[in-house]
Amino acid sequence: MATNRRGFLKAGLGVTAVAATVGKPKPAKAQEAQSAKAGAQVACLVDTTLCIGCRKCEEACNRSNRLPRPAQPFSTRHVLRNNRRPSADAFTVINAYPGEPSREQLDRAETFVKVQCMHCLDPACVSACIVAALTKTAEGPVIYDADRCIGCRYCMVACPFEIPAYEYLDPLTPRVRKCSFCVDEQQQTGANPACAAACPMEAILFGERSELIKLAHERIEQRPARYVDHVYGEHEVGGTSWLYLAGRPLPKIGLTKLPRLAPPRLTESIQHGIFNYGAAPLAFYGGLAGLMWLSNRGGKGGQDDE
Ligand code: SF4
Ligand code: SF4
Ligand code: SF4
């Protein structure tokens, strides 16, 4: 039987949380295995040097996901400078960073960068979710099941890209909201994600992850004055399904420097440490307790004898 909000509450928070903590750890080589499988997964490559900040991708995403229209129309451009984050009403946003997109594009005043869920290969949000409301599909998208969600928002804390949003204004059935990679359209018709299909500059390419990584490195090699030698998302936090090419240092355009290790590998290694190395102190204190019990028993026996 599937776990839903009501079922979960009946079962009791404590039991589920403990079960999640002591769950069977994944093999130590999980990250390598994940990366090997990732080649066949779908991905998107965003070439920030091609993006003109038209917001057609934002508009298509809102339409496709039946999200409300923003207070100001999508043709408004000043919002691009507001360093926006995805929200419950906008699963993707474009931000503008002053400065030319690359050494080749000195006539352009801004670099535009699309933001959405990165669909990580080893997602921290999935690892943090104690009721499996978030799952990583074999094809690549990280998807959400509102019926399982209990609203704990651990996923929001865990995400290294600060992506999941929450419907705080819905008092009855608030959901976590984020880009689904247009998974339904992908599965039903093999269609490109709405944002990629709408981009007039082909700044978002959709395809097999390994092919897109190859293409990205070819672009870097062919035009070194246009691109920095880094495919963002190839290795960050264990790899992501959204990849970026850029012409400027990545942290200057909001692509934060992150470690290669996926957060779940770190938390699980701590967990394993507690279980592996915690066994010795547990045995010690267990033995001590046993000795105390025996000595008390011995003492009592002595008193009885007296
Ligand atoms: S970007 Fe955040 S929400 Fe998206 S898959 Fe990665 S950890 Fe999960
Ligand atoms: S993949 Fe779909 S849900 Fe995600 S940003 Fe693009 S249009 Fe929006
Ligand atoms: S539709 Fe394409 S060019 Fe326009 S803002 Fe989005 S990514 Fe950039």
Tab-separated table of C-alpha atoms and ligand atoms in Angstrom:
chain	number	residue	atom	x	y	z
A	1	MET	CA	0.000	0.000	0.000
A	2	ALA	CA	1.368	3.419	-0.941
A	3	THR	CA	2.214	5.781	1.913
A	4	ASN	CA	0.115	8.945	1.825
A	5	ARG	CA	-0.113	11.895	4.182
A	6	ARG	CA	-2.875	10.361	6.275
A	7	GLY	CA	-1.255	6.921	6.355
A	8	PHE	CA	2.036	8.427	7.348
A	9	LEU	CA	0.556	10.410	10.205
A	10	LYS	CA	-1.250	7.311	11.421
A	11	ALA	CA	1.925	5.274	11.323
A	12	GLY	CA	3.642	7.934	13.405
A	13	LEU	CA	6.498	10.251	12.578
A	14	GLY	CA	8.917	8.613	14.969
A	15	VAL	CA	8.731	5.112	13.543
A	16	THR	CA	9.237	6.274	9.977
A	17	ALA	CA	12.091	8.602	10.883
A	18	VAL	CA	13.935	5.868	12.753
A	19	ALA	CA	13.378	3.439	9.898
A	20	ALA	CA	14.847	5.986	7.485
A	21	THR	CA	17.892	6.553	9.691
A	22	VAL	CA	18.788	2.925	10.046
A	23	GLY	CA	17.874	2.052	6.452
A	24	LYS	CA	20.231	-0.204	4.556
A	25	PRO	CA	23.176	1.911	3.388
A	26	LYS	CA	23.920	2.052	-0.341
A	27	PRO	CA	27.148	0.467	-1.583
A	28	ALA	CA	30.257	2.621	-1.190
A	29	LYS	CA	30.711	2.792	-4.970
A	30	ALA	CA	27.204	4.164	-5.489
A	31	GLN	CA	28.428	7.464	-6.925
A	32	GLU	CA	30.596	5.776	-9.591
A	33	ALA	CA	27.734	3.442	-10.525
A	34	GLN	CA	25.420	6.439	-10.730
A	35	SER	CA	27.824	8.254	-13.070
A	36	ALA	CA	28.161	5.186	-15.308
A	37	LYS	CA	24.375	4.947	-15.665
A	38	ALA	CA	24.110	8.709	-16.246
A	39	GLY	CA	25.458	8.547	-19.793
A	40	ALA	CA	22.206	7.013	-21.056
A	41	GLN	CA	20.032	9.499	-19.180
A	42	VAL	CA	18.482	12.554	-20.766
A	43	ALA	CA	19.842	16.010	-20.053
A	44	CYS	CA	19.730	19.632	-21.182
A	45	LEU	CA	22.728	21.729	-22.167
A	46	VAL	CA	22.291	25.479	-21.640
A	47	ASP	CA	24.704	27.621	-23.646
A	48	THR	CA	24.646	30.912	-21.762
A	49	THR	CA	26.620	32.619	-24.554
A	50	LEU	CA	23.607	32.136	-26.852
A	51	CYS	CA	20.874	33.209	-24.428
A	52	ILE	CA	19.356	36.663	-25.141
A	53	GLY	CA	17.130	36.822	-22.049
A	54	CYS	CA	13.865	36.768	-24.009
A	55	ARG	CA	12.041	34.761	-21.298
A	56	LYS	CA	10.234	32.598	-23.862
A	57	CYS	CA	11.382	29.567	-21.849
A	58	GLU	CA	9.806	30.979	-18.684
A	59	GLU	CA	6.535	31.612	-20.509
A	60	ALA	CA	6.476	28.126	-22.063
A	61	CYS	CA	7.217	26.521	-18.687
A	62	ASN	CA	4.364	28.376	-16.994
A	63	ARG	CA	1.973	27.458	-19.802
A	64	SER	CA	3.022	23.811	-19.851
A	65	ASN	CA	2.731	23.447	-16.084
A	66	ARG	CA	-0.474	25.501	-15.860
A	67	LEU	CA	1.170	28.007	-13.542
A	68	PRO	CA	-0.376	31.455	-13.059
A	69	ARG	CA	0.733	34.297	-15.289
A	70	PRO	CA	3.086	36.680	-13.478
A	71	ALA	CA	1.871	40.079	-12.273
A	72	GLN	CA	3.992	41.717	-14.967
A	73	PRO	CA	4.016	40.220	-18.475
A	74	PHE	CA	6.859	38.004	-19.693
A	75	SER	CA	7.943	40.823	-22.022
A	76	THR	CA	9.060	42.827	-18.948
A	77	ARG	CA	12.850	42.796	-18.811
A	78	HIS	CA	13.795	44.747	-15.692
A	79	VAL	CA	12.946	41.726	-13.481
A	80	LEU	CA	15.945	39.911	-14.981
A	81	ARG	CA	18.240	41.991	-12.775
A	82	ASN	CA	16.473	40.901	-9.560
A	83	ASN	CA	18.451	37.681	-9.075
A	84	ARG	CA	15.220	35.674	-8.877
A	85	ARG	CA	14.854	32.093	-7.682
A	86	PRO	CA	12.339	29.517	-8.909
A	87	SER	CA	9.127	29.638	-6.895
A	88	ALA	CA	5.825	27.807	-6.546
A	89	ASP	CA	4.535	29.974	-9.423
A	90	ALA	CA	7.619	29.842	-11.655
A	91	PHE	CA	9.654	26.649	-12.021
A	92	THR	CA	12.286	28.376	-14.138
A	93	VAL	CA	13.620	31.943	-14.216
A	94	ILE	CA	16.218	33.822	-16.234
A	95	ASN	CA	18.635	36.119	-14.400
A	96	ALA	CA	20.855	38.772	-15.954
A	97	TYR	CA	24.442	39.466	-14.891
A	98	PRO	CA	26.129	42.660	-16.102
A	99	GLY	CA	29.144	41.903	-18.282
A	100	GLU	CA	29.597	40.469	-21.754
A	101	PRO	CA	28.813	36.743	-22.165
A	102	SER	CA	32.362	35.984	-23.405
A	103	ARG	CA	35.570	37.517	-24.775
A	104	GLU	CA	34.070	37.012	-28.236
A	105	GLN	CA	30.947	39.000	-27.408
A	106	LEU	CA	32.289	42.338	-26.203
A	107	ASP	CA	29.351	44.213	-27.739
A	108	ARG	CA	26.841	42.589	-25.389
A	109	ALA	CA	26.218	44.137	-21.979
A	110	GLU	CA	24.757	41.193	-20.071
A	111	THR	CA	24.939	37.450	-19.580
A	112	PHE	CA	21.659	35.607	-19.069
A	113	VAL	CA	21.445	32.409	-17.061
A	114	LYS	CA	18.471	30.060	-16.772
A	115	VAL	CA	17.704	28.584	-13.341
A	116	GLN	CA	15.592	25.467	-12.617
A	117	CYS	CA	15.946	22.119	-10.840
A	118	MET	CA	19.240	20.564	-11.968
A	119	HIS	CA	17.877	16.996	-11.813
A	120	CYS	CA	21.023	15.830	-10.002
A	121	LEU	CA	22.326	12.321	-10.703
A	122	ASP	CA	22.498	11.590	-6.979
A	123	PRO	CA	19.937	14.076	-5.621
A	124	ALA	CA	20.186	15.388	-2.063
A	125	CYS	CA	16.441	16.083	-2.068
A	126	VAL	CA	15.677	12.419	-2.780
A	127	SER	CA	18.067	11.272	-0.065
A	128	ALA	CA	16.547	13.707	2.470
A	129	CYS	CA	12.930	12.734	1.793
A	130	ILE	CA	11.912	10.219	4.452
A	131	VAL	CA	8.721	9.103	2.666
A	132	ALA	CA	10.108	8.781	-0.891
A	133	ALA	CA	7.950	11.612	-2.215
A	134	LEU	CA	10.876	12.529	-4.480
A	135	THR	CA	12.447	9.943	-6.753
A	136	LYS	CA	15.122	9.883	-9.437
A	137	THR	CA	13.840	8.095	-12.525
A	138	ALA	CA	16.116	5.832	-14.556
A	139	GLU	CA	15.705	8.233	-17.505
A	140	GLY	CA	16.989	11.228	-15.528
A	141	PRO	CA	14.156	13.447	-14.228
A	142	VAL	CA	13.719	13.852	-10.456
A	143	ILE	CA	9.975	13.670	-9.880
A	144	TYR	CA	7.636	14.515	-7.015
A	145	ASP	CA	4.589	12.693	-5.669
A	146	ALA	CA	2.353	15.091	-3.742
A	147	ASP	CA	0.295	12.190	-2.301
A	148	ARG	CA	3.323	10.880	-0.428
A	149	CYS	CA	4.629	14.266	0.739
A	150	ILE	CA	4.166	15.109	4.438
A	151	GLY	CA	5.348	18.715	4.095
A	152	CYS	CA	8.483	18.335	6.253
A	153	ARG	CA	10.493	20.393	3.699
A	154	TYR	CA	13.753	18.510	4.385
A	155	CYS	CA	14.216	18.482	0.600
A	156	MET	CA	14.285	22.286	0.579
A	157	VAL	CA	17.042	22.334	3.197
A	158	ALA	CA	19.028	19.576	1.495
A	159	CYS	CA	19.071	20.909	-2.087
A	160	PRO	CA	22.517	22.426	-2.848
A	161	PHE	CA	20.909	24.643	-5.511
A	162	GLU	CA	18.086	25.946	-3.273
A	163	ILE	CA	15.457	24.892	-5.793
A	164	PRO	CA	12.358	23.320	-4.210
A	165	ALA	CA	9.679	25.890	-3.421
A	166	TYR	CA	6.650	25.448	-1.181
A	167	GLU	CA	3.048	26.520	-1.510
A	168	TYR	CA	2.999	28.464	1.745
A	169	LEU	CA	-0.203	30.226	0.694
A	170	ASP	CA	-2.165	26.995	0.382
A	171	PRO	CA	-3.503	26.269	3.897
A	172	LEU	CA	-4.968	22.820	3.097
A	173	THR	CA	-2.790	20.836	0.727
A	174	PRO	CA	0.471	22.730	0.209
A	175	ARG	CA	2.928	21.044	-2.158
A	176	VAL	CA	6.633	21.244	-2.815
A	177	ARG	CA	7.023	22.688	-6.315
A	178	LYS	CA	9.841	22.414	-8.807
A	179	CYS	CA	10.643	21.694	-12.442
A	180	SER	CA	9.623	18.149	-13.420
A	181	PHE	CA	11.810	18.157	-16.572
A	182	CYS	CA	8.430	17.951	-18.353
A	183	VAL	CA	8.619	14.242	-17.613
A	184	ASP	CA	5.046	13.440	-18.689
A	185	GLU	CA	5.544	14.941	-22.149
A	186	GLN	CA	8.901	13.176	-22.429
A	187	GLN	CA	7.392	9.794	-21.544
A	188	GLN	CA	4.187	10.171	-23.562
A	189	THR	CA	5.437	11.735	-26.778
A	190	GLY	CA	9.222	11.929	-26.467
A	191	ALA	CA	8.824	15.705	-26.737
A	192	ASN	CA	11.518	18.163	-25.732
A	193	PRO	CA	10.921	19.974	-22.443
A	194	ALA	CA	8.678	23.001	-23.033
A	195	CYS	CA	11.462	25.489	-22.279
A	196	ALA	CA	13.897	23.868	-24.735
A	197	ALA	CA	11.229	23.694	-27.448
A	198	ALA	CA	10.401	27.381	-27.004
A	199	CYS	CA	13.941	28.789	-27.120
A	200	PRO	CA	14.431	30.790	-30.334
A	201	MET	CA	18.242	30.751	-29.957
A	202	GLU	CA	18.707	27.001	-29.425
A	203	ALA	CA	20.375	27.979	-26.184
A	204	ILE	CA	18.815	24.887	-24.523
A	205	LEU	CA	19.610	21.554	-26.156
A	206	PHE	CA	17.865	18.382	-25.015
A	207	GLY	CA	19.339	14.909	-25.550
A	208	GLU	CA	21.403	12.096	-24.098
A	209	ARG	CA	23.655	13.341	-21.306
A	210	SER	CA	26.863	11.752	-22.602
A	211	GLU	CA	26.255	13.215	-26.089
A	212	LEU	CA	25.635	16.687	-24.690
A	213	ILE	CA	28.814	16.549	-22.596
A	214	LYS	CA	30.747	15.544	-25.702
A	215	LEU	CA	29.187	18.397	-27.665
A	216	ALA	CA	29.952	20.884	-24.888
A	217	HIS	CA	33.645	19.926	-24.836
A	218	GLU	CA	33.791	20.158	-28.632
A	219	ARG	CA	32.398	23.709	-28.484
A	220	ILE	CA	34.995	24.652	-25.863
A	221	GLU	CA	37.805	23.184	-27.937
A	222	GLN	CA	36.671	24.835	-31.162
A	223	ARG	CA	36.097	28.299	-29.662
A	224	PRO	CA	38.377	28.847	-26.664
A	225	ALA	CA	37.781	32.633	-26.794
A	226	ARG	CA	34.076	32.067	-26.363
A	227	TYR	CA	33.955	29.539	-23.532
A	228	VAL	CA	35.583	28.930	-20.164
A	229	ASP	CA	36.991	25.413	-20.052
A	230	HIS	CA	34.351	23.959	-17.732
A	231	VAL	CA	31.054	22.189	-18.325
A	232	TYR	CA	29.068	23.112	-15.242
A	233	GLY	CA	27.110	20.108	-13.956
A	234	GLU	CA	29.386	17.486	-15.470
A	235	HIS	CA	30.889	16.786	-12.046
A	236	GLU	CA	29.343	19.237	-9.533
A	237	VAL	CA	27.651	17.392	-6.631
A	238	GLY	CA	28.192	14.090	-8.433
A	239	GLY	CA	26.847	15.386	-11.766
A	240	THR	CA	23.555	16.924	-12.848
A	241	SER	CA	21.162	16.475	-15.759
A	242	TRP	CA	21.221	20.190	-16.547
A	243	LEU	CA	24.588	21.282	-17.902
A	244	TYR	CA	25.924	24.758	-18.645
A	245	LEU	CA	28.433	26.332	-20.985
A	246	ALA	CA	29.637	29.814	-20.071
A	247	GLY	CA	31.974	32.491	-21.375
A	248	ARG	CA	32.683	34.083	-17.996
A	249	PRO	CA	33.919	32.762	-14.636
A	250	LEU	CA	31.025	30.648	-13.382
A	251	PRO	CA	30.563	32.175	-9.889
A	252	LYS	CA	30.166	35.619	-11.562
A	253	ILE	CA	27.005	34.409	-13.296
A	254	GLY	CA	25.409	32.597	-10.379
A	255	LEU	CA	26.829	29.138	-11.095
A	256	THR	CA	28.096	28.471	-7.596
A	257	LYS	CA	31.285	26.528	-6.970
A	258	LEU	CA	30.268	23.176	-5.476
A	259	PRO	CA	32.208	20.030	-4.545
A	260	ARG	CA	32.271	16.942	-6.778
A	261	LEU	CA	30.980	14.709	-4.023
A	262	ALA	CA	27.203	14.284	-4.028
A	263	PRO	CA	25.767	15.362	-0.632
A	264	PRO	CA	24.132	11.942	-0.044
A	265	ARG	CA	27.583	10.264	-0.308
A	266	LEU	CA	28.829	12.532	2.499
A	267	THR	CA	25.839	12.058	4.800
A	268	GLU	CA	25.794	8.311	4.210
A	269	SER	CA	29.509	7.986	4.946
A	270	ILE	CA	28.887	9.780	8.265
A	271	GLN	CA	25.979	7.413	8.896
A	272	HIS	CA	28.158	4.400	8.082
A	273	GLY	CA	30.850	5.773	10.417
A	274	ILE	CA	28.358	5.952	13.235
A	275	PHE	CA	27.245	2.376	12.601
A	276	ASN	CA	30.714	0.934	11.983
A	277	TYR	CA	32.782	2.781	14.564
A	278	GLY	CA	29.864	3.311	16.934
A	279	ALA	CA	29.749	-0.451	17.450
A	280	ALA	CA	32.850	-0.434	19.704
A	281	PRO	CA	31.581	2.206	22.182
A	282	LEU	CA	28.168	0.539	22.166
A	283	ALA	CA	29.763	-2.822	23.033
A	284	PHE	CA	31.865	-1.124	25.748
A	285	TYR	CA	28.910	0.625	27.372
A	286	GLY	CA	26.776	-2.514	26.969
A	287	GLY	CA	29.469	-4.549	28.750
A	288	LEU	CA	29.740	-1.917	31.474
A	289	ALA	CA	25.978	-1.969	32.014
A	290	GLY	CA	26.097	-5.769	32.222
A	291	LEU	CA	28.879	-5.625	34.834
A	292	MET	CA	26.940	-3.068	36.908
A	293	TRP	CA	23.838	-5.230	36.772
A	294	LEU	CA	25.825	-8.296	37.861
A	295	SER	CA	27.556	-6.388	40.667
A	296	ASN	CA	24.213	-4.980	41.894
A	297	ARG	CA	22.795	-8.475	41.779
A	298	GLY	CA	25.828	-9.770	43.652
A	299	GLY	CA	25.429	-6.964	46.221
A	300	LYS	CA	21.754	-7.743	46.698
A	301	GLY	CA	22.574	-11.428	47.080
A	302	GLY	CA	25.173	-10.501	49.774
A	303	GLN	CA	22.616	-8.409	51.698
A	304	ASP	CA	20.127	-11.244	51.477
A	305	ASP	CA	22.766	-13.621	52.829
A	306	GLU	CA	23.530	-11.254	55.711
B	1	SF4	S1	18.605	20.576	-7.890
B	1	SF4	FE1	17.821	20.249	-5.829
B	1	SF4	S2	15.666	19.743	-6.121
B	1	SF4	FE2	16.678	19.431	-8.103
B	1	SF4	S3	17.316	17.263	-8.088
B	1	SF4	FE3	19.069	18.431	-7.317
B	1	SF4	S4	18.802	18.354	-5.072
B	1	SF4	FE4	16.807	17.807	-5.989
B	2	SF4	S1	11.837	21.210	-18.222
B	2	SF4	FE1	9.654	21.740	-18.217
B	2	SF4	S2	9.192	22.112	-16.048
B	2	SF4	FE2	11.440	22.200	-16.276
B	2	SF4	S3	11.965	24.331	-16.621
B	2	SF4	FE3	11.718	23.388	-18.630
B	2	SF4	S4	9.583	23.768	-19.144
B	2	SF4	FE4	9.765	24.081	-16.961
B	3	SF4	S1	14.115	31.106	-24.395
B	3	SF4	FE1	16.274	30.668	-24.798
B	3	SF4	S2	17.175	32.641	-25.345
B	3	SF4	FE2	15.185	33.085	-24.423
B	3	SF4	S3	15.698	33.414	-22.247
B	3	SF4	FE3	15.164	31.247	-22.431
B	3	SF4	S4	17.128	30.212	-22.744
B	3	SF4	FE4	17.456	32.398	-23.161
